[in-house]
Amino acid sequence: MIHSLFLINASGDIFLEKHWKSVVSRSVCDYFFEAQERASEAENVPPVIPTPHHYLLSVYRHKIFFVAVIQSEVPPLFVIEFLHRVVDTFQDYFGSTNVGDQLPTGQLSVVPWRRTGVKYTNNEAYFDVIEEIDAIIDKSGSTITAEIQGVIDACVKLTGMPDLTLSFMNPRLLDDVSFHPCVRFKRWESERILSFIPPDGNFRLLSYHVSAQNLVAIPVYIKHNISFRDSSSLGRFEITVGPKQTMGKTVEGVMVTSQMPKGVLNMTLTPSQGTHIFDPVTKLLSWDVGKINPQKLPSLKGSVSLQAGTSKPDENPTINLQFKIQQLAISGLKVNRLDMYGEKYKPFKGIKYMTKAGKFQVRT
Amino acid sequence: MAASPAYGEEKGGSSSLGEPEYGHDPASGGIFSSDYKRHDDLKEMLDSNKDSLKLEAMKRIVAMIARGKNASDLFPAVVKNVACKNIEVKKLVYVYLVRYAEEQQDLALLSISTFQRGLKDPNQLIRASALRVLSSIRVPIIVPIMMLAIKEAASDMSPYVRKTAAHAIPKLYSLDSDQKDQLIEVIEKLLADKTTLVAGSVVMAFEEVCPERIDLIHKNYRKLCNLLIDVEEWGQVVIINMLTRYARTQFLSPNQNESLLEESAEKAFYGSEEEDAKDAKAEVASLAKRKPYVMDPDHRLLLRNTKPLLQSRNAAVVMAVAQLYFHLAPKAEVGVIAKALVRLLRSHSEVQYVVLQNVATMSIKRRGMFEPYLKSFYIRSTDPTQIKILKLEVLTNLANETNISTILREFQTYIRSMDKDFVAATIQAIGRCATNIGKVRDTCLNGLVQLLSNRDELVVAESVVVIKKLLQMQPAQHSEIIKHMAKLTDNIQVPMARASILWLIGEYCEHVPKIAPDVLRKMAKSFTNEEDIVKLQVINLAAKLYLTNSKQSKLLTQYVLNLAKYDQNYDIRDRARFIRQLIVPTEKSGALNKYAKKLFLAQKPAPILESSFKDRDHFQLGSLSHLLNTKAVGYQELPDWPDEAPDPSVRNVEVPEWTKCTSREKRKEKVEKPFYSDSEGESGPTESADSEPESVSEESGSSSSSGSSSSSSDEEEEEEEEEEGSGELSEDKEEEEKRPKRKEKEGSRKAAPGSAGSPSEEEEEEEGAKKAKKKKAPQGRKGHAETSSEEASASESSSSGSNSGSEAEAKRRKAPPSSRTGPKEISLLDLDDCDHPPPPQPVPSSSIVSTSLVTDLEGLTLTDTSLAPALLSPTFGAVRTYELLHRMAGEGLSVEYCFSRRPFPGDPHMVAVQIQISNNTDAEVKSLRVSEPKPLSGMRIQEFPEIERLAPGDTASVVMGIDFCDSTQAANFQLCTHTRHFYVSIQPPVGELMAPVFMSENEFKKEQEHLTRPGEGKLTGMSEITEKLTLPEKCRSDHAIVQQVTSAANVGRVPCGADNEYRFAAKTVTSGSLVLITLERREGTTAQLTVNSEKMVIGTMLVKDIVQALAQ
């Protein structure tokens, strides 16, 4: 399994190392640096790099490479998934001030994911149903692919060993699910009820995919007119964002980003609302739109100046969209009820819904 | 650290603690710096009496180690604190020791006695951590001590310590491989452990120390399968991978028979000849054997128990199950993994990378599996390039005649991407689609030719290379394109592209006779400035032209060859010399010269553009070796299926051992487990499930009395369920109501715990049932329209009933239980798995029995007649009709349905539903059919054949089959006409979920006893439901009672000696669980109704229904 672990920061320094077996020299990371150089971008460093005596498996998160050194056959996902968990744990741990180091008591609990003797004065359980729309919209505005991925994140602060059941009004919407290990799988299989003893604190109860048969409502549209002319070194740029199927809710937190072709020198744009930035080095345009007011649609218009002398770019940029809609699960998923067994007190319960853009792209 | 041991630590200690220090910095940490003095303050702190100071010092030291600084000189000062009372300090000292003990072995020995003391500590956490450190310090001299410690820990009371012992095994093994034999003994012992906590760790040790000792797994196989869902995630991965290998050595290929049926479809483009040959061989072999494939129940157990893990949140677990299914499951079942793998594509990009590699390999072999998810592989501009290229690979593998136009449209957008590496890959992908799918070859070629005018040179170059390959397939038709490409030599600079063009022109110079010499002229001019690969192709072109058109090119060729003769590159010089000798006739050049033309202008086969993932599946999927496409160190080959299955009885577990083990755990407190049951302190899940010793002994006793020893896995399953049941009994009523439903589902899914006592007996019945159904089939079809057939069938059933009583007995006498299936326990496991019922075998005539059935029945020495009545034909009782679609809702179309109580022809696990459709409109209704059945999981619907037209006023009657999975959940589907669809659902009354079964009074009693055995503890309550009732006046005659009961449920009457008792028996249609009904009349008008069934819900609901029927 994992022999050693090296943490490498953005400037290429190994700032932390840990060895589980005998020490492996840092120099093994040179192979990693080579691959990094070849890859040009961090995200293109191959997660698995063979070297003469070792295999380097890495994940890249928070601008840090976590490089595991392996000596023999192991399922690569085993290591990669583990490294991501390590990062998650780091995040949790360094995020909080609670630095209570204890022996791993969880291992010995009846329920391995929950410590014993949990006590709260205010007992509360909050569940966030968050859905993301992944979509590719083509040039003409029609949907090429759209799907909804959802998660239920929970923050449960309950005394003792509560046993919860959560049921849905329309569980059939859930096509493909994956659970936190606390969820009783058989119960779900037979009754479509989530039955579980929750871990203490924050955790992801469930991730799901909404079945493809259900048509996905696309809450926003983008009208775009981007053209580069061959004759002049100027191009036209105009986009408008508008609400589509929003179920009467406000679309907010709208953010438009687009990677411009290399030939673009600068952009002179005026937004009807919000702020925009064009970075002439990375050629990234981003426009923080904010809320969409259906009466007055936000737009961004202006001209694009191109490198003189070169021909117009072949490609039109894709537009990436972010947005949020509060109090709406776009799939229509609804929690029916939450019940608690095993403890006497009455907890405070809360459910929140939210819809967000996932990987939402508009091709132009 | 290792690189700079002497002067690694620079500023040292406290001052540097907070700030980041990166890399080697010789300037700041020279030999002359005051390191050692700095460390003095740490030493002082370590020597102090205050734990807080010690802790602070240790924290700094550990931080130094983490940053790769050398802290080895502190060893003596640190090791002193190994016995420190403060647990925090102690832990950090351990961390230090593990890091430096190897370098300072002598000093490290000082600490050993502390660990040895720790190993005896009453606290399991301390015992475990002492063992962990002891086994991690890599000092060869303590190997014997480690060995002893591991052996002791392996018998520790605490499963946590035993787990740590399992972890220590590979460590010791890597330190001293001579210990292998002793370690294997420990592994064997720990493999027998029944806690989920230990399972994963010991299998890991097994894989590292003795993966070849597959024999150690036999006895633990079923246990591992059953524990799997409760093992922690990482352990699951290891176990699943190991079991995949195990299964490949112990079971037969589930696809050996399918090779007959499936043909070219799957192999359209990628089917390798090798595979064909292999399949053919298997085919021949299977034909020779004439033995139809029957999946080993243990094989099925593995597939069934791993399937839920596809829902794991852990990508490694999902991948492990996916590869298991890919390598072990029948082709028809592999599809389930696609959805889960596609889900993983939402995860981190590293996960995507690995998953896509595996999907790429799978999609070549099983294209159909991923086709529905085609769009999930569409590429976004924000994907990293390496992900884009893998997705492209998958899309290309999935391309076929039907979806190619969609895919090519996608590719068109990709061509315009800013990511040029990706564009190049897309062009290659188009090339592959074009070679594989003849239909689109010209379209693709035209598209690529258009790309030749692209502004980006890389795009053009890639296109040229791909076009070259495509043209080779049919050059004659494309001389225009060749001409066009010839012109490109003026502009295009990418060497590979230039070389490709030159090769093309040379190869097909006869198609472009005018242009070719001109190109050569230009190239001769620029020869010296070309890259080597281009030069080689110029020589090639010259040679070919010389042979075909020497008049125009003789001088040019000479010129080029002369230039080449003095080239710096020896390859080019060699080539020039060689070609000159070959083509230019001299007196010396002999025989070869005549064949020069044949040599150069031979017909060359077109290149095959194929996926780089082809045939990668000879590596176990999900493995590092698969990803790298080379064998990694320590990779265990995935063996081929054996031709003949090894003895399956090796997996049987003897009962005595079982009882012994459980009695060891007797003292365990009984804890009410709310969960799947996970490790709790000292006891594991199965242990606590067994915690009632009497139940176990009783179980073994009774099962041996019935002539079979039940398998451990079976028992475990049963008990697991039981335990879950007990956990919930305390919960409130509403809960209790839901609960059985779930149980019932579980039961039907598992099927194993369902069937009672002696397995062979049940098998006979099952077989009998099959046969009986077959006999019934034509009859059922003939009679479904009429409702008045009851009488006939009633008399028939009663007569057959009386016959079969004695015959069934005789049958049993003739055929000893063990005669047919080798080891009995195996049949117990998995007789009728509702997930995968035997393939439907529609047999039109009663005289024909399928060959497989015949072989199944061989050795049973049964006559046909004795088989017939085991499953009774419909009993009497008015057939009740239900409304499916009211004429108002159906806009004039009204639909009613009833349960005909006949076996559904073709599938014995389906309930036959007779549907009567009346057209009350004044127009003809056309193409009436069922569409889009949306059955709940496990439920299956066999639609009725489409009714083409139904005249106004007419009524049609059809039969459809529904497998309700023994649940009263409604089956939902749409009823469509040519204009409308209606959503309808059929909800079966519980009584229709079963079919009557015949048994003698004795058998009935035995079965009942088996279900209610007191030893089973809690199960008694679960499998027996009793209700008192008062019989109304009109319902006191024998006839009326029997009639009411049989109308409420599809059950068969069992003869009964007592006057005041009525007995009925049936089996649930899907899982074949017994349902026994007893109605006992007391004095006066009261009576007691008892229903025995493991299917709690069915039992409860049935009691309700029967009571209601009798009260009418």
Short mmCIF file of N, CA and C in Angstrom, two decimals, chain A residues 1 16-17 21-23 26 43-48 55 58-60 72-77 81 84-85 101 108-110 132 134-135 144 149 172 175-179 181-187 190-191 197 259 311-312 314-315 318 341 359 361 363, chain B residues 1 22 66-67 88 99 102 125 138 160 204 233-234 241 308 311 313-315 319 339 343 346 348 350 353 375 378-382 385-386 410 413 416 418 420 454-455 622-625 627-628 632-633 635 674-676 679 732 735 738 742 745-746 972:
data_model
loop_
_atom_site.label_atom_id
_atom_site.label_comp_id
_atom_site.label_asym_id
_atom_site.label_seq_id
_atom_site.Cartn_x
_atom_site.Cartn_y
_atom_site.Cartn_z
N MET A 1 0.83 -1.20 0.00
CA MET A 1 0.00 0.00 0.00
C MET A 1 0.87 1.26 0.00
N LEU A 16 6.20 18.73 3.37
CA LEU A 16 5.83 17.78 4.40
C LEU A 16 6.06 16.37 3.88
N GLU A 17 6.52 15.49 4.74
CA GLU A 17 6.67 14.11 4.30
C GLU A 17 6.34 13.18 5.43
N LYS A 21 6.73 3.05 5.96
CA LYS A 21 7.70 1.96 6.05
C LYS A 21 9.07 2.63 6.10
N SER A 22 10.09 1.98 5.58
CA SER A 22 11.39 2.65 5.65
C SER A 22 11.38 3.90 4.78
N VAL A 23 12.32 4.78 5.05
CA VAL A 23 12.29 6.10 4.44
C VAL A 23 12.62 6.02 2.94
N ARG A 26 13.59 11.77 -0.83
CA ARG A 26 12.84 12.82 -1.50
C ARG A 26 13.09 12.85 -3.00
N GLU A 43 -3.37 20.52 -13.61
CA GLU A 43 -4.45 19.54 -13.72
C GLU A 43 -4.15 18.43 -14.73
N ASN A 44 -3.12 18.63 -15.52
CA ASN A 44 -2.79 17.60 -16.50
C ASN A 44 -1.64 16.70 -16.09
N VAL A 45 -1.18 16.86 -14.86
CA VAL A 45 -0.17 15.92 -14.37
C VAL A 45 -0.84 14.56 -14.21
N PRO A 46 -0.30 13.53 -14.84
CA PRO A 46 -0.96 12.23 -14.73
C PRO A 46 -1.03 11.78 -13.28
N PRO A 47 -2.17 11.31 -12.83
CA PRO A 47 -2.29 10.89 -11.43
C PRO A 47 -1.44 9.67 -11.10
N VAL A 48 -1.02 8.95 -12.11
CA VAL A 48 -0.18 7.78 -11.86
C VAL A 48 1.09 7.91 -12.69
N TYR A 55 5.96 3.72 -7.84
CA TYR A 55 4.89 4.36 -8.59
C TYR A 55 4.45 5.56 -7.79
N SER A 58 -0.81 10.65 -7.32
CA SER A 58 -0.98 11.96 -6.71
C SER A 58 -2.38 12.51 -6.91
N VAL A 59 -2.77 13.38 -6.00
CA VAL A 59 -3.97 14.19 -6.20
C VAL A 59 -3.57 15.64 -6.02
N TYR A 60 -4.34 16.50 -6.68
CA TYR A 60 -4.03 17.93 -6.64
C TYR A 60 -5.22 18.67 -6.07
N SER A 72 4.26 -1.52 -4.93
CA SER A 72 3.76 -2.67 -5.67
C SER A 72 2.29 -2.49 -6.02
N GLU A 73 1.80 -3.44 -6.77
CA GLU A 73 0.42 -3.40 -7.27
C GLU A 73 -0.58 -3.03 -6.18
N VAL A 74 -1.44 -2.09 -6.51
CA VAL A 74 -2.52 -1.69 -5.61
C VAL A 74 -3.57 -1.03 -6.51
N PRO A 75 -4.84 -1.18 -6.20
CA PRO A 75 -5.81 -0.48 -7.05
C PRO A 75 -5.57 1.03 -6.97
N PRO A 76 -5.33 1.69 -8.08
CA PRO A 76 -5.00 3.12 -8.02
C PRO A 76 -6.09 3.96 -7.36
N LEU A 77 -7.33 3.56 -7.55
CA LEU A 77 -8.41 4.34 -6.93
C LEU A 77 -8.37 4.24 -5.42
N GLU A 81 -8.53 7.70 -3.74
CA GLU A 81 -9.65 7.98 -2.85
C GLU A 81 -9.14 8.26 -1.44
N HIS A 84 -7.67 11.72 -1.16
CA HIS A 84 -8.72 12.74 -1.07
C HIS A 84 -9.33 12.78 0.33
N ARG A 85 -9.48 11.61 0.93
CA ARG A 85 -9.99 11.60 2.30
C ARG A 85 -9.01 12.29 3.25
N ASP A 101 -6.31 15.87 20.46
CA ASP A 101 -5.83 14.62 19.88
C ASP A 101 -6.13 13.49 20.84
N LEU A 108 -13.81 1.84 18.19
CA LEU A 108 -14.31 0.90 19.18
C LEU A 108 -15.78 1.12 19.49
N SER A 109 -16.36 2.11 18.87
CA SER A 109 -17.75 2.40 19.15
C SER A 109 -18.64 1.34 18.50
N VAL A 110 -19.85 1.23 19.03
CA VAL A 110 -20.82 0.31 18.43
C VAL A 110 -21.02 0.70 16.98
N GLU A 132 -27.41 20.27 -8.38
CA GLU A 132 -26.61 20.97 -9.37
C GLU A 132 -27.05 20.53 -10.76
N ASP A 134 -25.94 20.05 -14.43
CA ASP A 134 -24.83 19.97 -15.39
C ASP A 134 -25.47 20.05 -16.76
N ALA A 135 -24.98 20.96 -17.58
CA ALA A 135 -25.61 21.05 -18.89
C ALA A 135 -24.63 21.52 -19.93
N ILE A 144 -27.98 20.11 -25.26
CA ILE A 144 -27.35 18.90 -25.76
C ILE A 144 -27.40 17.81 -24.70
N GLN A 149 -27.62 16.47 -10.54
CA GLN A 149 -26.93 15.70 -9.52
C GLN A 149 -27.24 16.38 -8.20
N ARG A 172 -39.01 8.17 -6.13
CA ARG A 172 -38.72 7.55 -7.42
C ARG A 172 -37.88 8.43 -8.32
N ASP A 175 -32.48 8.26 -9.10
CA ASP A 175 -32.18 7.19 -10.04
C ASP A 175 -30.99 6.38 -9.55
N ASP A 176 -29.98 7.10 -9.17
CA ASP A 176 -28.76 6.43 -8.77
C ASP A 176 -28.29 7.12 -7.50
N VAL A 177 -28.04 6.35 -6.48
CA VAL A 177 -27.71 6.97 -5.19
C VAL A 177 -26.43 6.38 -4.64
N SER A 178 -25.73 7.16 -3.87
CA SER A 178 -24.66 6.57 -3.08
C SER A 178 -24.74 7.16 -1.69
N PHE A 179 -24.45 6.32 -0.73
CA PHE A 179 -24.76 6.67 0.65
C PHE A 179 -23.54 6.84 1.52
N PRO A 181 -21.85 5.55 4.77
CA PRO A 181 -21.97 4.16 5.27
C PRO A 181 -23.00 4.00 6.38
N CYS A 182 -23.46 5.09 6.97
CA CYS A 182 -24.42 4.94 8.06
C CYS A 182 -25.81 4.55 7.57
N VAL A 183 -26.08 4.74 6.30
CA VAL A 183 -27.43 4.48 5.80
C VAL A 183 -27.66 2.99 5.62
N ARG A 184 -28.80 2.54 6.11
CA ARG A 184 -29.13 1.11 5.97
C ARG A 184 -29.61 0.85 4.56
N PHE A 185 -28.78 0.13 3.87
CA PHE A 185 -29.04 -0.06 2.45
C PHE A 185 -30.32 -0.86 2.19
N LYS A 186 -30.53 -1.89 2.98
CA LYS A 186 -31.68 -2.77 2.71
C LYS A 186 -32.99 -2.03 2.89
N ARG A 187 -33.00 -1.17 3.87
CA ARG A 187 -34.20 -0.41 4.13
C ARG A 187 -34.51 0.48 2.93
N SER A 190 -35.92 -1.62 0.03
CA SER A 190 -37.29 -2.11 0.10
C SER A 190 -38.31 -0.99 0.26
N GLU A 191 -37.95 0.07 0.98
CA GLU A 191 -38.98 1.06 1.29
C GLU A 191 -38.67 2.46 0.78
N ILE A 197 -28.23 5.96 11.78
CA ILE A 197 -27.73 6.64 12.98
C ILE A 197 -26.69 7.61 12.48
N GLN A 259 -13.42 31.80 -21.49
CA GLN A 259 -12.01 31.81 -21.89
C GLN A 259 -11.94 32.31 -23.33
N SER A 311 -4.86 36.38 -38.39
CA SER A 311 -6.22 36.12 -38.86
C SER A 311 -7.13 35.91 -37.67
N LYS A 312 -8.41 35.96 -37.92
CA LYS A 312 -9.37 35.86 -36.82
C LYS A 312 -9.33 34.46 -36.21
N ASP A 314 -10.23 30.87 -34.99
CA ASP A 314 -11.13 29.85 -35.52
C ASP A 314 -12.29 29.58 -34.58
N GLU A 315 -11.97 29.65 -33.31
CA GLU A 315 -12.92 29.11 -32.36
C GLU A 315 -13.64 30.23 -31.63
N THR A 318 -16.39 29.24 -25.23
CA THR A 318 -17.55 28.69 -24.50
C THR A 318 -17.80 29.57 -23.29
N TYR A 341 -35.89 8.12 16.41
CA TYR A 341 -36.17 7.07 17.38
C TYR A 341 -34.98 6.91 18.29
N LYS A 359 -21.65 22.00 -13.79
CA LYS A 359 -20.84 22.32 -14.96
C LYS A 359 -21.80 22.76 -16.05
N GLN A 361 -22.41 24.82 -19.29
CA GLN A 361 -21.67 25.45 -20.39
C GLN A 361 -22.57 25.80 -21.56
N ARG A 363 -22.16 26.70 -25.49
CA ARG A 363 -21.22 26.79 -26.61
C ARG A 363 -21.66 27.91 -27.54
N MET B 1 16.22 15.48 4.71
CA MET B 1 16.28 14.26 5.48
C MET B 1 17.33 13.31 4.97
N TYR B 22 11.36 25.36 3.47
CA TYR B 22 11.21 24.54 2.28
C TYR B 22 12.53 23.98 1.81
N ALA B 66 8.50 15.80 10.11
CA ALA B 66 7.53 15.94 9.02
C ALA B 66 8.08 16.82 7.91
N ARG B 67 8.90 17.78 8.29
CA ARG B 67 9.46 18.65 7.25
C ARG B 67 10.71 18.03 6.63
N GLU B 88 -0.24 11.51 25.62
CA GLU B 88 0.04 12.36 24.46
C GLU B 88 1.54 12.33 24.13
N ARG B 99 10.14 6.27 13.22
CA ARG B 99 10.93 6.90 12.18
C ARG B 99 12.42 6.56 12.31
N GLU B 102 15.14 2.24 13.05
CA GLU B 102 15.91 1.49 12.07
C GLU B 102 17.35 1.99 12.02
N LEU B 125 -6.65 -0.41 23.77
CA LEU B 125 -6.02 0.59 22.90
C LEU B 125 -4.51 0.61 23.10
N ARG B 138 11.14 -2.03 12.60
CA ARG B 138 12.09 -2.58 11.63
C ARG B 138 13.50 -2.81 12.19
N TYR B 160 -10.20 -5.34 18.03
CA TYR B 160 -9.34 -4.23 17.61
C TYR B 160 -7.87 -4.64 17.68
N MET B 204 -5.92 -8.45 3.69
CA MET B 204 -4.79 -7.66 3.22
C MET B 204 -3.47 -8.40 3.52
N GLU B 233 -14.79 0.35 4.47
CA GLU B 233 -14.65 0.54 3.02
C GLU B 233 -13.34 -0.02 2.46
N TRP B 234 -12.25 0.28 3.13
CA TRP B 234 -10.96 -0.10 2.56
C TRP B 234 -10.80 -1.61 2.56
N ASN B 241 -11.32 -7.67 -4.34
CA ASN B 241 -10.30 -7.99 -5.32
C ASN B 241 -9.80 -9.43 -5.15
N PRO B 308 -24.87 -4.47 -3.82
CA PRO B 308 -25.26 -3.23 -3.12
C PRO B 308 -24.09 -2.26 -2.97
N GLN B 311 -23.33 1.11 -4.58
CA GLN B 311 -23.88 2.36 -4.06
C GLN B 311 -22.94 3.00 -3.04
N ARG B 313 -20.11 5.22 -1.27
CA ARG B 313 -19.62 6.57 -1.56
C ARG B 313 -18.14 6.52 -1.94
N ASN B 314 -17.54 5.37 -1.71
CA ASN B 314 -16.10 5.25 -1.93
C ASN B 314 -15.83 4.75 -3.35
N ALA B 315 -15.16 5.58 -4.12
CA ALA B 315 -14.93 5.25 -5.53
C ALA B 315 -14.17 3.94 -5.69
N MET B 319 -15.42 0.77 -7.89
CA MET B 319 -14.57 0.23 -8.95
C MET B 319 -14.29 -1.25 -8.71
N LYS B 339 -23.97 2.35 -14.65
CA LYS B 339 -24.52 3.53 -14.01
C LYS B 339 -23.62 4.03 -12.88
N ARG B 343 -21.47 7.47 -12.54
CA ARG B 343 -21.59 8.36 -11.39
C ARG B 343 -20.22 8.85 -10.90
N ARG B 346 -18.41 12.15 -11.76
CA ARG B 346 -18.68 13.43 -11.11
C ARG B 346 -17.61 13.75 -10.07
N HIS B 348 -13.60 13.80 -8.28
CA HIS B 348 -12.36 14.51 -8.57
C HIS B 348 -11.73 14.04 -9.88
N GLU B 350 -8.81 13.11 -10.66
CA GLU B 350 -7.96 11.92 -10.60
C GLU B 350 -8.82 10.65 -10.64
N TYR B 353 -10.02 10.14 -14.09
CA TYR B 353 -8.94 9.63 -14.93
C TYR B 353 -8.86 8.11 -14.85
N LYS B 375 -24.00 10.46 -23.53
CA LYS B 375 -23.87 11.89 -23.30
C LYS B 375 -23.05 12.23 -22.06
N TYR B 378 -19.64 13.32 -23.02
CA TYR B 378 -19.43 14.54 -23.81
C TYR B 378 -18.41 15.42 -23.09
N ILE B 379 -17.67 16.15 -23.88
CA ILE B 379 -16.53 16.85 -23.33
C ILE B 379 -16.85 18.32 -23.10
N ARG B 380 -16.41 18.83 -21.96
CA ARG B 380 -16.58 20.23 -21.64
C ARG B 380 -15.25 20.94 -21.82
N SER B 381 -15.34 22.22 -22.16
CA SER B 381 -14.10 22.94 -22.41
C SER B 381 -13.26 23.04 -21.15
N THR B 382 -13.91 22.87 -19.99
CA THR B 382 -13.16 23.01 -18.74
C THR B 382 -12.50 21.71 -18.28
N THR B 385 -7.04 18.33 -20.18
CA THR B 385 -6.80 17.65 -21.46
C THR B 385 -6.75 16.13 -21.32
N GLN B 386 -6.10 15.65 -20.28
CA GLN B 386 -6.00 14.19 -20.18
C GLN B 386 -7.36 13.53 -20.00
N GLU B 410 -20.82 16.17 -32.36
CA GLU B 410 -20.06 16.56 -31.19
C GLU B 410 -18.60 16.84 -31.58
N THR B 413 -17.72 20.23 -32.86
CA THR B 413 -17.46 21.31 -31.90
C THR B 413 -16.08 21.15 -31.28
N ARG B 416 -13.09 22.73 -32.96
CA ARG B 416 -12.88 24.16 -32.85
C ARG B 416 -12.38 24.55 -31.45
N MET B 418 -9.92 25.34 -28.28
CA MET B 418 -8.65 26.06 -28.20
C MET B 418 -7.53 25.13 -27.78
N LYS B 420 -5.26 22.50 -28.46
CA LYS B 420 -4.86 21.89 -29.73
C LYS B 420 -4.51 20.42 -29.61
N ASN B 454 -7.38 24.59 -42.43
CA ASN B 454 -7.40 25.20 -41.11
C ASN B 454 -6.15 26.06 -40.92
N ARG B 455 -6.30 27.06 -40.06
CA ARG B 455 -5.16 27.94 -39.88
C ARG B 455 -4.10 27.33 -38.99
N GLY B 622 -9.23 -2.16 -12.90
CA GLY B 622 -9.09 -1.44 -11.64
C GLY B 622 -7.70 -1.57 -11.03
N SER B 623 -6.85 -2.37 -11.63
CA SER B 623 -5.52 -2.55 -11.06
C SER B 623 -4.55 -1.52 -11.61
N LEU B 624 -3.46 -1.37 -10.90
CA LEU B 624 -2.40 -0.46 -11.35
C LEU B 624 -1.84 -0.98 -12.67
N SER B 625 -1.68 -2.28 -12.77
CA SER B 625 -1.13 -2.86 -13.99
C SER B 625 -2.01 -2.55 -15.19
N LEU B 627 -3.91 0.04 -15.54
CA LEU B 627 -3.78 1.45 -15.87
C LEU B 627 -2.48 1.74 -16.62
N LEU B 628 -1.41 1.07 -16.21
CA LEU B 628 -0.13 1.32 -16.85
C LEU B 628 0.07 0.45 -18.09
N ALA B 632 2.72 -4.59 -13.05
CA ALA B 632 3.36 -3.91 -11.93
C ALA B 632 3.94 -4.94 -10.97
N VAL B 633 4.88 -4.48 -10.16
CA VAL B 633 5.49 -5.37 -9.17
C VAL B 633 4.40 -5.93 -8.26
N TYR B 635 1.92 -7.86 -9.00
CA TYR B 635 0.60 -8.06 -9.59
C TYR B 635 0.27 -9.55 -9.63
N PRO B 674 -28.71 -1.75 16.62
CA PRO B 674 -29.60 -1.03 15.73
C PRO B 674 -29.18 -1.17 14.29
N PHE B 675 -28.03 -1.71 14.02
CA PHE B 675 -27.44 -1.58 12.70
C PHE B 675 -27.25 -2.83 11.93
N TYR B 676 -26.67 -2.68 10.79
CA TYR B 676 -26.12 -3.80 10.08
C TYR B 676 -25.37 -4.57 11.10
N SER B 679 -18.90 -3.70 14.60
CA SER B 679 -18.07 -4.10 15.71
C SER B 679 -18.46 -3.32 16.94
N ASP B 732 -41.65 1.82 17.56
CA ASP B 732 -43.10 1.98 17.66
C ASP B 732 -43.84 1.27 16.54
N GLU B 735 -43.45 1.85 12.81
CA GLU B 735 -42.18 1.30 12.38
C GLU B 735 -42.33 -0.19 12.12
N LYS B 738 -43.77 -1.02 8.81
CA LYS B 738 -42.89 -0.86 7.66
C LYS B 738 -41.89 -1.98 7.58
N ARG B 742 -39.83 -4.60 4.51
CA ARG B 742 -38.43 -4.62 4.15
C ARG B 742 -37.88 -6.03 4.28
N LYS B 745 -38.78 -8.19 1.42
CA LYS B 745 -37.95 -7.90 0.25
C LYS B 745 -36.60 -8.56 0.39
N GLU B 746 -36.04 -8.36 1.54
CA GLU B 746 -34.73 -8.97 1.77
C GLU B 746 -34.81 -10.44 1.54
N ASN B 972 -46.74 -0.59 -11.79
CA ASN B 972 -47.23 0.56 -12.55
C ASN B 972 -46.79 0.44 -13.99
#
